[in-house]
Tab-separated table of C-alpha atoms in Angstrom:
chain	number	residue	atom	x	y	z
A	504	MET	CA	-4.618	-20.550	-64.941
A	505	SER	CA	-2.264	-22.784	-62.979
A	506	GLN	CA	-0.059	-19.749	-62.198
A	507	MET	CA	-3.051	-17.890	-60.723
A	508	LYS	CA	-3.912	-20.873	-58.496
A	509	SER	CA	-0.281	-21.177	-57.407
A	510	LYS	CA	-0.126	-17.460	-56.584
A	511	GLU	CA	-3.443	-17.631	-54.725
A	512	LYS	CA	-2.253	-20.619	-52.705
A	513	THR	CA	1.005	-18.834	-51.822
A	514	LEU	CA	-0.889	-15.774	-50.607
A	515	TRP	CA	-3.118	-17.971	-48.469
A	516	HIS	CA	-0.068	-19.686	-47.074
A	517	ASP	CA	1.719	-16.408	-46.287
A	518	GLY	CA	-1.343	-14.779	-44.707
A	519	LEU	CA	-1.891	-17.659	-42.308
A	520	GLN	CA	1.789	-17.791	-41.413
A	521	TYR	CA	1.767	-14.077	-40.654
A	522	ASP	CA	-1.194	-14.592	-38.335
A	523	LEU	CA	0.554	-17.441	-36.544
A	524	LEU	CA	3.905	-15.683	-36.094
A	525	LEU	CA	2.718	-12.116	-35.534
A	526	GLY	CA	-0.046	-13.370	-33.244
A	527	ILE	CA	2.616	-14.809	-30.958
A	528	VAL	CA	4.683	-11.605	-31.224
A	529	LEU	CA	1.706	-9.416	-30.296
A	530	GLU	CA	0.984	-11.444	-27.172
A	531	LEU	CA	4.644	-11.339	-26.160
A	532	ILE	CA	4.699	-7.553	-26.635
A	533	VAL	CA	1.654	-7.096	-24.380
A	534	LEU	CA	3.194	-9.409	-21.758
A	535	PHE	CA	6.535	-7.566	-21.940
A	536	VAL	CA	4.943	-4.117	-21.598
A	537	SER	CA	2.720	-5.321	-18.746
A	538	ILE	CA	5.602	-6.764	-16.754
A	539	LEU	CA	8.125	-4.026	-17.540
A	540	PHE	CA	5.863	-0.971	-17.281
A	541	TRP	CA	2.599	-1.758	-15.491
A	542	HIS	CA	4.313	-3.809	-12.803
A	543	MET	CA	5.834	-0.540	-11.589
A	544	GLN	CA	2.323	0.682	-10.798
A	545	PHE	CA	1.265	-2.206	-8.562
A	546	PRO	CA	2.703	-3.995	-5.503
A	547	LYS	CA	1.177	-7.294	-6.645
A	548	LEU	CA	-0.078	-8.217	-10.084
A	549	ALA	CA	-3.323	-10.048	-10.701
A	550	ILE	CA	-5.527	-10.435	-13.747
A	551	ALA	CA	-7.950	-7.525	-13.831
A	552	LYS	CA	-11.599	-8.567	-13.953
A	553	ALA	CA	-13.252	-6.260	-16.449
A	554	ALA	CA	-15.528	-7.098	-19.358
A	555	VAL	CA	-13.728	-4.752	-21.747
A	556	LEU	CA	-10.385	-6.405	-20.931
A	557	ASN	CA	-11.803	-9.909	-21.455
A	558	LEU	CA	-12.983	-8.812	-24.905
A	559	LEU	CA	-9.546	-7.372	-25.691
A	560	TYR	CA	-7.851	-10.633	-24.611
A	561	LEU	CA	-10.096	-12.531	-27.024
A	562	VAL	CA	-9.368	-10.153	-29.926
A	563	LEU	CA	-5.628	-10.324	-29.157
A	564	ALA	CA	-5.749	-14.113	-29.493
A	565	LEU	CA	-7.598	-14.054	-32.842
A	566	PRO	CA	-4.508	-13.913	-35.116
A	567	LEU	CA	-2.898	-16.836	-33.316
A	568	LEU	CA	-6.096	-18.906	-33.399
A	569	VAL	CA	-6.793	-18.113	-37.063
A	570	GLY	CA	-3.196	-19.009	-37.946
A	571	ILE	CA	-3.279	-22.326	-36.060
A	572	PHE	CA	-6.647	-23.486	-37.369
A	573	GLY	CA	-6.022	-22.128	-40.874
A	574	LEU	CA	-2.701	-23.923	-41.278
A	575	SER	CA	-4.208	-27.077	-39.800
A	576	ALA	CA	-7.077	-26.944	-42.308
A	577	ARG	CA	-4.587	-26.337	-45.123
A	578	SER	CA	-2.432	-29.301	-44.072
A	579	MET	CA	-5.546	-31.504	-44.092
A	580	GLU	CA	-6.499	-30.053	-47.510
A	581	ASN	CA	-9.856	-28.863	-46.220
A	582	THR	CA	-10.753	-26.328	-48.906
A	583	PHE	CA	-13.768	-24.770	-47.183
A	584	TRP	CA	-12.072	-23.996	-43.850
A	585	THR	CA	-8.850	-22.979	-45.577
A	586	ARG	CA	-10.686	-20.419	-47.707
A	587	LEU	CA	-12.743	-19.120	-44.773
A	588	LEU	CA	-9.818	-18.747	-42.372
A	589	THR	CA	-7.623	-17.255	-45.095
A	590	GLN	CA	-10.226	-14.548	-45.698
A	591	LEU	CA	-10.248	-13.864	-41.951
A	592	ALA	CA	-6.442	-13.787	-41.670
A	593	TRP	CA	-5.780	-10.107	-42.390
A	594	PRO	CA	-8.842	-8.730	-40.542
A	595	ALA	CA	-7.899	-10.863	-37.530
A	596	LEU	CA	-4.326	-9.606	-37.668
A	597	LEU	CA	-5.426	-5.953	-37.850
A	598	ALA	CA	-7.832	-6.515	-34.943
A	599	GLY	CA	-5.026	-8.159	-32.947
A	600	VAL	CA	-2.695	-5.217	-33.570
A	601	LEU	CA	-5.390	-2.802	-32.377
A	602	ALA	CA	-6.090	-4.901	-29.270
A	603	ALA	CA	-2.371	-5.086	-28.469
A	604	LEU	CA	-2.064	-1.308	-28.784
A	605	ILE	CA	-5.012	-0.737	-26.438
A	606	LEU	CA	-3.711	-3.282	-23.913
A	607	CYS	CA	-0.369	-1.481	-23.881
A	608	LEU	CA	-2.219	1.729	-22.968
A	609	ILE	CA	-4.748	0.178	-20.566
A	610	PRO	CA	-3.211	-2.090	-17.896
A	611	PRO	CA	-4.446	-5.678	-18.147
A	612	TYR	CA	-3.383	-6.147	-14.538
A	613	CYS	CA	-4.494	-4.846	-11.158
A	614	SER	CA	-3.311	-4.993	-7.574
A	615	GLY	CA	-4.927	-7.568	-5.384
A	616	SER	CA	-4.247	-9.388	-2.146
A	617	THR	CA	-6.112	-11.428	0.452
A	618	LYS	CA	-3.069	-12.074	2.631
A	619	PRO	CA	-3.076	-10.409	6.076
A	620	LYS	CA	0.741	-10.185	5.956
A	621	GLN	CA	0.318	-7.706	3.069
A	622	TYR	CA	-2.053	-5.581	5.152
A	623	MET	CA	-2.211	-1.935	4.020
A	624	GLN	CA	0.370	-2.321	1.267
A	625	ILE	CA	-1.239	0.290	-0.951
A	626	ASP	CA	-0.356	1.442	-4.467
A	627	GLN	CA	1.330	4.722	-5.130
A	628	GLY	CA	-0.663	7.463	-6.770
A	629	ILE	CA	-3.681	7.363	-4.444
A	630	ASP	CA	-5.043	10.776	-3.471
A	631	GLU	CA	-3.261	11.992	-0.309
A	632	ASN	CA	-6.507	12.908	1.467
A	633	MET	CA	-7.995	9.533	0.610
A	634	LEU	CA	-4.907	7.767	1.891
A	635	ALA	CA	-5.057	9.793	5.121
A	636	ASP	CA	-8.697	8.730	5.602
A	637	LEU	CA	-7.779	5.076	5.137
A	638	GLN	CA	-4.929	5.318	7.618
A	639	GLN	CA	-7.266	6.912	10.165
A	640	LEU	CA	-10.072	4.422	9.727
A	641	PHE	CA	-8.147	1.155	9.625
A	642	PRO	CA	-6.078	-0.039	12.594
A	643	GLU	CA	-2.346	0.455	12.257
A	644	THR	CA	-1.653	-3.268	12.461
A	645	ILE	CA	-3.524	-6.537	12.792
A	646	LEU	CA	-3.091	-7.761	16.358
A	647	PRO	CA	-1.415	-11.177	16.711
A	648	THR	CA	-4.268	-12.197	19.020
A	649	ALA	CA	-6.959	-11.370	16.438
A	650	GLY	CA	-8.981	-14.317	15.170
A	651	ASP	CA	-11.015	-15.053	12.030
A	652	VAL	CA	-9.022	-12.447	10.131
A	653	SER	CA	-10.200	-11.724	6.594
A	654	TYR	CA	-8.465	-9.142	4.434
A	655	GLN	CA	-9.011	-8.004	0.876
A	656	TYR	CA	-7.274	-5.356	-1.209
A	657	TYR	CA	-8.056	-4.472	-4.818
A	658	LYS	CA	-6.834	-1.552	-6.907
A	659	TYR	CA	-7.243	-0.977	-10.616
A	660	THR	CA	-6.293	2.190	-12.451
A	661	SER	CA	-6.690	2.961	-16.149
A	662	ILE	CA	-7.999	5.656	-18.443
A	663	LEU	CA	-11.404	3.947	-18.204
A	664	GLU	CA	-11.706	3.240	-14.503
A	665	ASN	CA	-10.222	3.988	-11.099
A	666	SER	CA	-11.349	1.443	-8.508
A	667	LEU	CA	-10.237	0.795	-4.945
A	668	HIS	CA	-11.492	-1.590	-2.290
A	669	ILE	CA	-10.029	-2.451	1.106
A	670	SER	CA	-11.747	-4.503	3.786
A	671	LEU	CA	-10.687	-6.085	7.055
A	672	GLY	CA	-12.625	-8.304	9.390
A	673	GLU	CA	-11.240	-9.468	12.725
A	674	THR	CA	-12.481	-10.930	16.003
A	675	LEU	CA	-10.791	-9.494	19.108
A	676	ASP	CA	-10.690	-10.296	22.769
A	677	GLU	CA	-12.987	-8.158	24.919
A	678	ALA	CA	-10.335	-5.700	26.094
A	679	SER	CA	-8.935	-5.147	22.592
A	680	PHE	CA	-12.447	-4.763	21.209
A	681	GLN	CA	-13.314	-2.074	23.767
A	682	ARG	CA	-10.106	-0.150	23.025
A	683	GLU	CA	-10.677	-0.283	19.283
A	684	ALA	CA	-14.339	0.680	19.638
A	685	ALA	CA	-13.284	3.701	21.728
A	686	ARG	CA	-10.712	4.694	19.089
A	687	ILE	CA	-13.358	4.498	16.370
A	688	ASP	CA	-15.839	6.551	18.421
A	689	ALA	CA	-13.203	9.269	18.832
A	690	LEU	CA	-12.484	9.615	15.090
A	691	PRO	CA	-13.528	13.129	13.982
A	692	MET	CA	-14.042	11.943	10.408
A	693	LEU	CA	-16.959	9.730	11.490
A	694	THR	CA	-18.969	12.432	13.254
A	695	SER	CA	-20.797	13.267	10.017
A	696	GLY	CA	-21.473	9.627	9.198
A	697	THR	CA	-24.740	7.729	9.511
A	698	ARG	CA	-24.812	5.582	12.640
A	699	THR	CA	-27.265	2.718	13.170
A	700	GLU	CA	-27.467	1.237	16.653
A	701	GLY	CA	-28.808	-2.237	17.375
A	702	GLU	CA	-28.852	-4.409	20.473
A	703	ASN	CA	-25.237	-5.491	19.990
A	704	ILE	CA	-24.350	-4.187	16.545
A	705	THR	CA	-23.299	-0.686	15.503
A	706	LEU	CA	-23.137	0.257	11.826
A	707	ILE	CA	-21.428	3.408	10.592
A	708	ASP	CA	-21.534	4.631	6.976
A	709	LEU	CA	-19.837	7.669	5.499
A	710	GLN	CA	-18.914	9.098	2.108
A	711	THR	CA	-15.869	11.354	2.115
A	712	PRO	CA	-15.486	14.421	-0.151
A	713	GLU	CA	-13.006	12.428	-2.251
A	714	GLY	CA	-15.710	9.852	-3.047
A	715	LEU	CA	-14.502	7.170	-0.664
A	716	LEU	CA	-17.321	5.028	0.767
A	717	LEU	CA	-16.572	3.931	4.329
A	718	HIS	CA	-18.429	1.277	6.293
A	719	LEU	CA	-17.876	-0.033	9.808
A	720	SER	CA	-19.612	-2.865	11.621
A	721	LEU	CA	-19.019	-3.446	15.335
A	722	ASP	CA	-20.525	-6.559	16.903
A	723	ALA	CA	-20.252	-6.312	20.689
A	724	ALA	CA	-21.648	-9.825	21.205
A	725	CYS	CA	-18.815	-11.637	19.411
A	726	HIS	CA	-16.254	-8.784	19.573
A	727	ARG	CA	-15.925	-8.625	15.799
A	728	ILE	CA	-15.172	-5.497	13.768
A	729	ILE	CA	-15.427	-5.165	10.002
A	730	TYR	CA	-13.833	-2.202	8.194
A	731	SER	CA	-14.560	-1.477	4.552
A	732	ALA	CA	-13.582	1.293	2.156
A	733	SER	CA	-14.284	1.478	-1.549
A	734	CYS	CA	-14.176	3.963	-4.387
A	735	GLN	CA	-15.073	3.593	-8.051
A	736	GLN	CA	-14.622	6.441	-10.485
A	737	TYR	CA	-14.990	6.576	-14.267
C-alpha cells in the first residue's frame, strides 16, 4: 500500500515538473520562431490584437501556470489542490504543445507604426496593384511644414486573416493645400469614386478591384486632408 502511495506521489511530482519545465520551453520556442522567422515578414513587430491569438496565448501559458501552482500546493501539502492540478497537468501540457504549434504557424505579431518618420514603410508581399494604388493616393512625403500630423500603419497576415490599414492626417498651409487638392482631383483612380461636397468639406470614397477601401477628406476651411486606406480579407 505504501509503495502505491509512493509511486503515485512520484508521478504527481514528475507531471508537475514536466509542466513547469516544458511550459517554459514551449514559450521560448514560440518566441524564438517569432523573432527568427516572422520578424522577416514585418518592418516593425507589435503584438497582434486578435481574439483567437489571445486565446492561444492563454492556452500556451497553461502548462507553466499549472506547474507553478501545482508544485506550490504540493510544497504546502495542500492535498486538494495538488490532486486537482496534478490531474490537469498532462491535459494542460498537451494543450500547450498544440497552442505552440499553432502559434508557430500563425504569426503572433503584426506590423504597426504611428511614427511619421516611418511613413509608407510597407511590408513585402502586398499585391502590386494595391501597392500602386496606395502610392498614387498618398503623398510621396510628409511636408516639413505640415502640422497636426497623425499617421497609422497596421498590417497583419496569417492563414486566418489578411488585414491592412494606413491613414494620414495633416494640416497644410493654403498654397500646399491647393496643390495637393489639385493633385487629388487629377487622380484617374478616383473618377469612379463617390464624392460628397459640402460647404468646405469634400469626401471621396472608393473601393478598388483588389478590395482596398479608400477614403479622403479635404477640409478647405482649416486646410486639413485625411487619407485612409484599409483592406480586410479572410
